[in-house]
GROMACS .gro file of C-alpha atoms in nm:
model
  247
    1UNK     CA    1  -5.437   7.913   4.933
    2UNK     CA    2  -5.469   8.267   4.801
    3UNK     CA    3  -5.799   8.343   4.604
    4UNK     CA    4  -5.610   8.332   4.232
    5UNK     CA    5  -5.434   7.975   4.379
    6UNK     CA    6  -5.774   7.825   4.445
    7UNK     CA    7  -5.987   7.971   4.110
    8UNK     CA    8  -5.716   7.836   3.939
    9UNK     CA    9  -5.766   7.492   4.057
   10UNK     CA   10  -6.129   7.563   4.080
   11UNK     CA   11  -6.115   7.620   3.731
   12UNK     CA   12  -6.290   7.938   3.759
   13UNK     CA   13  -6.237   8.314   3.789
   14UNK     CA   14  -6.116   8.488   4.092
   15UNK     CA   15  -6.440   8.683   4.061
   16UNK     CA   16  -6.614   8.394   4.090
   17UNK     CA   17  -6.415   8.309   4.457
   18UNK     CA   18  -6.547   8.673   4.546
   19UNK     CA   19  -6.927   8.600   4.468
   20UNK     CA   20  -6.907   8.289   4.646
   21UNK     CA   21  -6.773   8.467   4.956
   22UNK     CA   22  -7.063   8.700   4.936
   23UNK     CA   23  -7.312   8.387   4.883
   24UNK     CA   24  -7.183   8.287   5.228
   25UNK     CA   25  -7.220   8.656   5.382
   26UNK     CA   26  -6.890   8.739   5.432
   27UNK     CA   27  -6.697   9.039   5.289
   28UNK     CA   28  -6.460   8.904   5.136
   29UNK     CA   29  -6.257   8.568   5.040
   30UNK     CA   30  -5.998   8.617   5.333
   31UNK     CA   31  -6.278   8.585   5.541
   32UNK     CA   32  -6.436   8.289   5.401
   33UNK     CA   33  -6.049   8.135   5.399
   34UNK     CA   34  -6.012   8.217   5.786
   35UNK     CA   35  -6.338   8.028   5.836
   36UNK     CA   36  -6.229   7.763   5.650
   37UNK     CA   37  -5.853   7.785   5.814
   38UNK     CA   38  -6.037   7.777   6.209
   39UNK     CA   39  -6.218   7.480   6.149
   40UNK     CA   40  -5.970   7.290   6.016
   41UNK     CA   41  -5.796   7.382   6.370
   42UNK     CA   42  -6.073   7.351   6.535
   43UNK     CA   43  -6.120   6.964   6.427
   44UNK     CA   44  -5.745   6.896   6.455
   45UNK     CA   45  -5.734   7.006   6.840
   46UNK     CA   46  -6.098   6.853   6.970
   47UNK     CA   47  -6.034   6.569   7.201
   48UNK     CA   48  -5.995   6.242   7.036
   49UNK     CA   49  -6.324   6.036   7.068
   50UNK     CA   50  -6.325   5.756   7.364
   51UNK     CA   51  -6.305   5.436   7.249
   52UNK     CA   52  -6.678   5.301   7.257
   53UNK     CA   53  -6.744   4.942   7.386
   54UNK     CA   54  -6.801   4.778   7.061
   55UNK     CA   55  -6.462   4.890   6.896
   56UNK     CA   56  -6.572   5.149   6.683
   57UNK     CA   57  -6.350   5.430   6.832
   58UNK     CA   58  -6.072   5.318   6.780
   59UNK     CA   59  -6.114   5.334   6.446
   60UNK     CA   60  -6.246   5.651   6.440
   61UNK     CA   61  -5.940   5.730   6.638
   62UNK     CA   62  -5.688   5.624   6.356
   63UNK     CA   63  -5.933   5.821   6.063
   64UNK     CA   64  -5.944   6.091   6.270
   65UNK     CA   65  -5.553   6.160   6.390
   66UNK     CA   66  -5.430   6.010   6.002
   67UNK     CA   67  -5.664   6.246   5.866
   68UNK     CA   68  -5.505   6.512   5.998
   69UNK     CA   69  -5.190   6.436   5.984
   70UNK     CA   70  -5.226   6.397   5.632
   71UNK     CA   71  -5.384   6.772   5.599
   72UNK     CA   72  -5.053   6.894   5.811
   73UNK     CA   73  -4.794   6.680   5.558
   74UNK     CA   74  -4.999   6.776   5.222
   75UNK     CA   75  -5.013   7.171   5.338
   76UNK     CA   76  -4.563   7.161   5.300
   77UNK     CA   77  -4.651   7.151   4.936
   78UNK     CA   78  -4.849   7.398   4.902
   79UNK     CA   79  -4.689   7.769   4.704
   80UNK     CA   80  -4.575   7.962   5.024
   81UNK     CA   81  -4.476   7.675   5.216
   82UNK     CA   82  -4.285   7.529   4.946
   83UNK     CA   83  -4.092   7.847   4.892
   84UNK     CA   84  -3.990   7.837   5.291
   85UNK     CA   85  -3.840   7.477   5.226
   86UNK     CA   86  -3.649   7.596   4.879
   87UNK     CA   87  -3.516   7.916   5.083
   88UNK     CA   88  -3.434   7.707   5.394
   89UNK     CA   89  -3.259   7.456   5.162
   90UNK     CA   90  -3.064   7.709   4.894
   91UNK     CA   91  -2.878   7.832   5.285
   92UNK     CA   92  -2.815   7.486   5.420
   93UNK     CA   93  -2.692   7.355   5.073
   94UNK     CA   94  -2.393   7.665   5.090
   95UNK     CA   95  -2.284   7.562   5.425
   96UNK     CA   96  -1.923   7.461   5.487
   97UNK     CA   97  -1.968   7.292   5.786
   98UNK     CA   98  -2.331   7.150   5.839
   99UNK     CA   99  -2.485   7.133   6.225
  100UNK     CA  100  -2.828   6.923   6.257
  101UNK     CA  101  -3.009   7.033   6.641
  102UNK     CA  102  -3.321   6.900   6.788
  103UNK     CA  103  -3.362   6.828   7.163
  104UNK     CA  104  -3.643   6.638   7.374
  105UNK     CA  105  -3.910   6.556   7.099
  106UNK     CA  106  -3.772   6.724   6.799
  107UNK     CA  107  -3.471   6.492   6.840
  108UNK     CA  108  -3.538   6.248   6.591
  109UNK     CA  109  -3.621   6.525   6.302
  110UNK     CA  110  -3.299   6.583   6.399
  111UNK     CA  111  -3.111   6.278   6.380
  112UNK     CA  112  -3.298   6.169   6.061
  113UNK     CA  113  -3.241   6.514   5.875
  114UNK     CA  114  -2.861   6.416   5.943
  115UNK     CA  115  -2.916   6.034   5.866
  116UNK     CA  116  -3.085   6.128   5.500
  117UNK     CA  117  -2.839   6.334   5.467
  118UNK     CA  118  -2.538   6.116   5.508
  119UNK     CA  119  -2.761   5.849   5.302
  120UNK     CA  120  -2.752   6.142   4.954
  121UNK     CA  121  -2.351   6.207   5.027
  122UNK     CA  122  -2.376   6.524   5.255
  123UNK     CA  123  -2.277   6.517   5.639
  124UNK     CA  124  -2.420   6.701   5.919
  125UNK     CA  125  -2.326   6.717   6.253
  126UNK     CA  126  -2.557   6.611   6.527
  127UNK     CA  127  -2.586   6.832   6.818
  128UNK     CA  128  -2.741   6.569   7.048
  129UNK     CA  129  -2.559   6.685   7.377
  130UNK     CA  130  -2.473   6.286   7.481
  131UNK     CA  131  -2.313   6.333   7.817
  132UNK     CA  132  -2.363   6.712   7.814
  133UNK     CA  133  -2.079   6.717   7.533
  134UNK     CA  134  -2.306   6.849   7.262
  135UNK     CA  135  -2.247   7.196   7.184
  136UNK     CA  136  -1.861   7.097   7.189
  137UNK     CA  137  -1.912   7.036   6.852
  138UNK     CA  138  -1.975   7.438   6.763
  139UNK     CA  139  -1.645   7.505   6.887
  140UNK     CA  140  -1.418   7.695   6.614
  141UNK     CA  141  -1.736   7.774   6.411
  142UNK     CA  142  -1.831   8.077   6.212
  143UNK     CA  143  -1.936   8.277   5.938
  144UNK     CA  144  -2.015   7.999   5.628
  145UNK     CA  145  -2.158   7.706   5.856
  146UNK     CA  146  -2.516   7.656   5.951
  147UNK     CA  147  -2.777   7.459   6.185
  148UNK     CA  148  -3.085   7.337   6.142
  149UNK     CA  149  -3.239   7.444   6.417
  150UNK     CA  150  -3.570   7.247   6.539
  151UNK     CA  151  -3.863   7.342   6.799
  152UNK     CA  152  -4.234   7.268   6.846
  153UNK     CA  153  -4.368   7.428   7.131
  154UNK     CA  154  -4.307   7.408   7.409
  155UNK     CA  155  -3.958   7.519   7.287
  156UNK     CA  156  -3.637   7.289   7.443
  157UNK     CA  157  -3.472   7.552   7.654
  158UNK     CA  158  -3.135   7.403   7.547
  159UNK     CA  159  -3.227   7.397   7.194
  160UNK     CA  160  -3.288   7.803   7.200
  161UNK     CA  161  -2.993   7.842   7.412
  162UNK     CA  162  -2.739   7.647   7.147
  163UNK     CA  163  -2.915   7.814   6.867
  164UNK     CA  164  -2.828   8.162   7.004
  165UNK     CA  165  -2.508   8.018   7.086
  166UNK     CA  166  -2.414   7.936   6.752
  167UNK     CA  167  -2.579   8.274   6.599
  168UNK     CA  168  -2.326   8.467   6.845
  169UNK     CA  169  -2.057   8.300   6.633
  170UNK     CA  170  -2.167   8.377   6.298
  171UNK     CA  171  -2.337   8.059   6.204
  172UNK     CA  172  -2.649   8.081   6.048
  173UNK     CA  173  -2.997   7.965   6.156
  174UNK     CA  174  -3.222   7.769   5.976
  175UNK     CA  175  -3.536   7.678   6.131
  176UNK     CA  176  -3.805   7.409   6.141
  177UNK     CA  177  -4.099   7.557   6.377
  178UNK     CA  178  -4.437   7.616   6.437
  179UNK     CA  179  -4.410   8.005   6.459
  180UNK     CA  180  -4.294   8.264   6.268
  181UNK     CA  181  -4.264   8.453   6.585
  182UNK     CA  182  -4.114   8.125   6.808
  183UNK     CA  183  -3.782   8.213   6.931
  184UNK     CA  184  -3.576   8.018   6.670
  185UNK     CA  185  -3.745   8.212   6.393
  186UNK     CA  186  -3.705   8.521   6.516
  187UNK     CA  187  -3.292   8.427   6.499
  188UNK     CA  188  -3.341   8.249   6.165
  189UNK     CA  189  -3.196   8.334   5.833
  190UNK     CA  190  -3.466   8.115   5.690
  191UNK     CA  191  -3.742   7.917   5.847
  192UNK     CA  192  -3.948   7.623   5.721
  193UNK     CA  193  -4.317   7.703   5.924
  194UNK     CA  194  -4.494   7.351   5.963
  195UNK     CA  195  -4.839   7.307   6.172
  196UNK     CA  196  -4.853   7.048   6.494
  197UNK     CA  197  -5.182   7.033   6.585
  198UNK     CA  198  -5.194   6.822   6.929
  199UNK     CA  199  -5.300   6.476   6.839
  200UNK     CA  200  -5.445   6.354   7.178
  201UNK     CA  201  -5.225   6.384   7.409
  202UNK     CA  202  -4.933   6.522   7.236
  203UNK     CA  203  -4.810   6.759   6.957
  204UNK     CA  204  -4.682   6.518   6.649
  205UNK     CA  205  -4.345   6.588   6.482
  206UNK     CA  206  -4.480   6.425   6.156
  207UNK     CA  207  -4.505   6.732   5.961
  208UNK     CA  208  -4.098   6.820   6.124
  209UNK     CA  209  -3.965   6.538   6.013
  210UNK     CA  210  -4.101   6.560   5.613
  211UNK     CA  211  -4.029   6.855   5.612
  212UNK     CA  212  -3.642   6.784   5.717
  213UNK     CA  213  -3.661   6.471   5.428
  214UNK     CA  214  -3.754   6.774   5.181
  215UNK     CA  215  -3.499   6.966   5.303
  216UNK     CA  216  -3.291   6.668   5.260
  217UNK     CA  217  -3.370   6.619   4.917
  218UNK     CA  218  -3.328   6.949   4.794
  219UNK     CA  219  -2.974   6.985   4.958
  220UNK     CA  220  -2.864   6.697   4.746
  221UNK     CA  221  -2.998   6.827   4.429
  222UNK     CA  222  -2.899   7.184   4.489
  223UNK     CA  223  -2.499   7.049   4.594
  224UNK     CA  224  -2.408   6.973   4.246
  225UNK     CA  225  -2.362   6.595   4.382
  226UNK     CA  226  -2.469   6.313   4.107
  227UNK     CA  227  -2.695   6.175   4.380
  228UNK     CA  228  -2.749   5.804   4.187
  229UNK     CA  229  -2.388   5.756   4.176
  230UNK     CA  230  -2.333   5.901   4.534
  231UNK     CA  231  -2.631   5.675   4.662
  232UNK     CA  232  -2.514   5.354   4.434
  233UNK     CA  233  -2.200   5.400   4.598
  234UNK     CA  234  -2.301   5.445   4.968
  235UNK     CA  235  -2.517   5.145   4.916
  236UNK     CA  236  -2.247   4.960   4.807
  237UNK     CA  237  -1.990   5.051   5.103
  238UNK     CA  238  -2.288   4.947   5.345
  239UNK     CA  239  -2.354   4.598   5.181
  240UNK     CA  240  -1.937   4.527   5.225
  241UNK     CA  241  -1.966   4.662   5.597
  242UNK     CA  242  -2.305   4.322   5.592
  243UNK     CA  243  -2.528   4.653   5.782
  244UNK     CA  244  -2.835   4.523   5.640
  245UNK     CA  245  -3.029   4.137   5.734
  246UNK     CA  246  -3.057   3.969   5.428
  247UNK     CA  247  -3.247   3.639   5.345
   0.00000   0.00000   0.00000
C-alpha cells in the first residue's frame, strides 16, 4: 500500500510511517515497502518443505501454499488493484459481442469467466480452439467487441497470437496477467495485474480465476441487468432442463 493507505489503517500519521522507516535505517518508506514486498516473494517462491516422516510436512505444506495463496487473492482488493478490475470491467461491460480466451493453464479462468457470466445473464464466447476451430469464432469482428485475454507466464503462444489477431481487427484487449510489460498487456486497453507466485511445482491460476469472478460481477452490475431477476430466472430454466442432482 502507499504510505497515506497504510497510516490510515495504522491509525497514525504518514509522518509517523516516515520515522518508522528511519527506525529501521532506511531512507525512506518505499524502501521499507520494497523490503517488505521481497520477502513476501521471497517466502512465496522457496521450495515447499519435504514431507518429514512423522507427517508434519504435509501440513506445513497446506499452511504454507494456502497462506499464500490467500496473500495473492486478498492483494485484488487492495486500491490500485481494484481500480485495474473496475477499468477492465467498465470495457468488457460496453462490448457488443463478448470473446472469453485462455489456452493451456489459463483455460479454465477462461471457461469459468464465460460460465459466471452466462450464470448473471451476459454471454461470452469461448475461444477454446476444439479441433483447431477456435479463432473461427473472431471472424466478422470489429470495432465494439472485446476479449478477455488470459496469460501467466510462460505465455500460450496461441493465446498471444489470437490476441493480436483479434487487436488487428479492432477488437479490444482486456487482460488478466502477471506483467504489465507481458505481451498481452502491452496490446491491452485495460489489464487486471494479478501475482502467481510458483507454488511447488507450478504457477497457480487462483488469483486468475477471482479475479475473472470480479470481473464477472462487476459486468453484471455495470450492464444495467436486474441481476436477481436475471439469476431467479436462469435458475429456474435450469431446474425445468432437471441439470442439477437433487435428493
Amino acid at each position: 500500500m502507499s504510505m497515506r493507505e497504510q497510516a490510515h489503517l495504522a491509525g497514525v500519521s504518514h509522518t509517523t510511517m516516515m520515522r518508522l522507516a528511519r527506525w529501521l535505517d532506511l531512507d525512506r518508506y518505499e524502501d521499507m515497502r520494497s523490503v517488505y514486498a521481497k520477502a513476501l516473494r521471497t517466502s512465496a517462491e522457496s521450495p515447499l518443505p519435504e514431507r518429514r516422516q512423522d507427517g508434519d510436512g504435509s501440513y506445513s505444506t497446506v499452511g504454507v501454499v494456502a497462506g499464500t495463496l490467500a496473500a495473492e487473492i486478498a492483494r485484488l482488493g487492495e486500491c490500485a488493484n481494484a481500480m485495474q478490475l473496475t477499468a477492465a470491467a467498465s470495457v468488457l461491460a460496453e462490448s457488443r459481442n463478448l470473446f472469453s480466451l485462455g489456452l493451456r493453464a489459463e483455460h479454465p479462468v477462461a471457461q469459468h469467466f464465460a460460465y459466471t457470466l452466462s450464470r448473471l445473464g451476459r454471454q461470452a464466447v469461448v475461444l477454446d480452439a476444439a479441433g483447431g476451430l477456435g479463432i473461427d469464432a473472431l471472424r466478422g469482428v470489429g470495432k465494439g467487441d472485446v476479449v478477455l485475454a488470459v496469460g501467466i507466464e510462460p505465455y500460450c503462444r496461441a493465446t498471444i497470437e489470437t490476441a493480436r489477431q483479434a487487436a488487428r481487427q479492432g477488437v479490444a484487449v482486456v487482460a488478466i496477467t502477471d506483467s504489465s510489460v507481458s505481451p498481452l498487456a502491452r496490446m491491452a486497453k485495460a489489464s487486471v495485474i494479478v501475482i502467481s507466485n510458483p507454488q511447488s511445482f507450478f504457477k497457480s491460476i487462483a488469483p486468475a480465476l477471482v479475479a475473472s469472478e470480479i470481473l464477472a460481477k462487476l459486468i453484471a452490475a455495470k450492464s444495467g441487468l436486474n441481476v436477481y431477476e436475471v439469476v431467479k430466472e436462469i435458475e429456474r430454466q435450469l431446474a425445468e432442463l432437471d441439470v442439477f442432482w437433487k435428493r
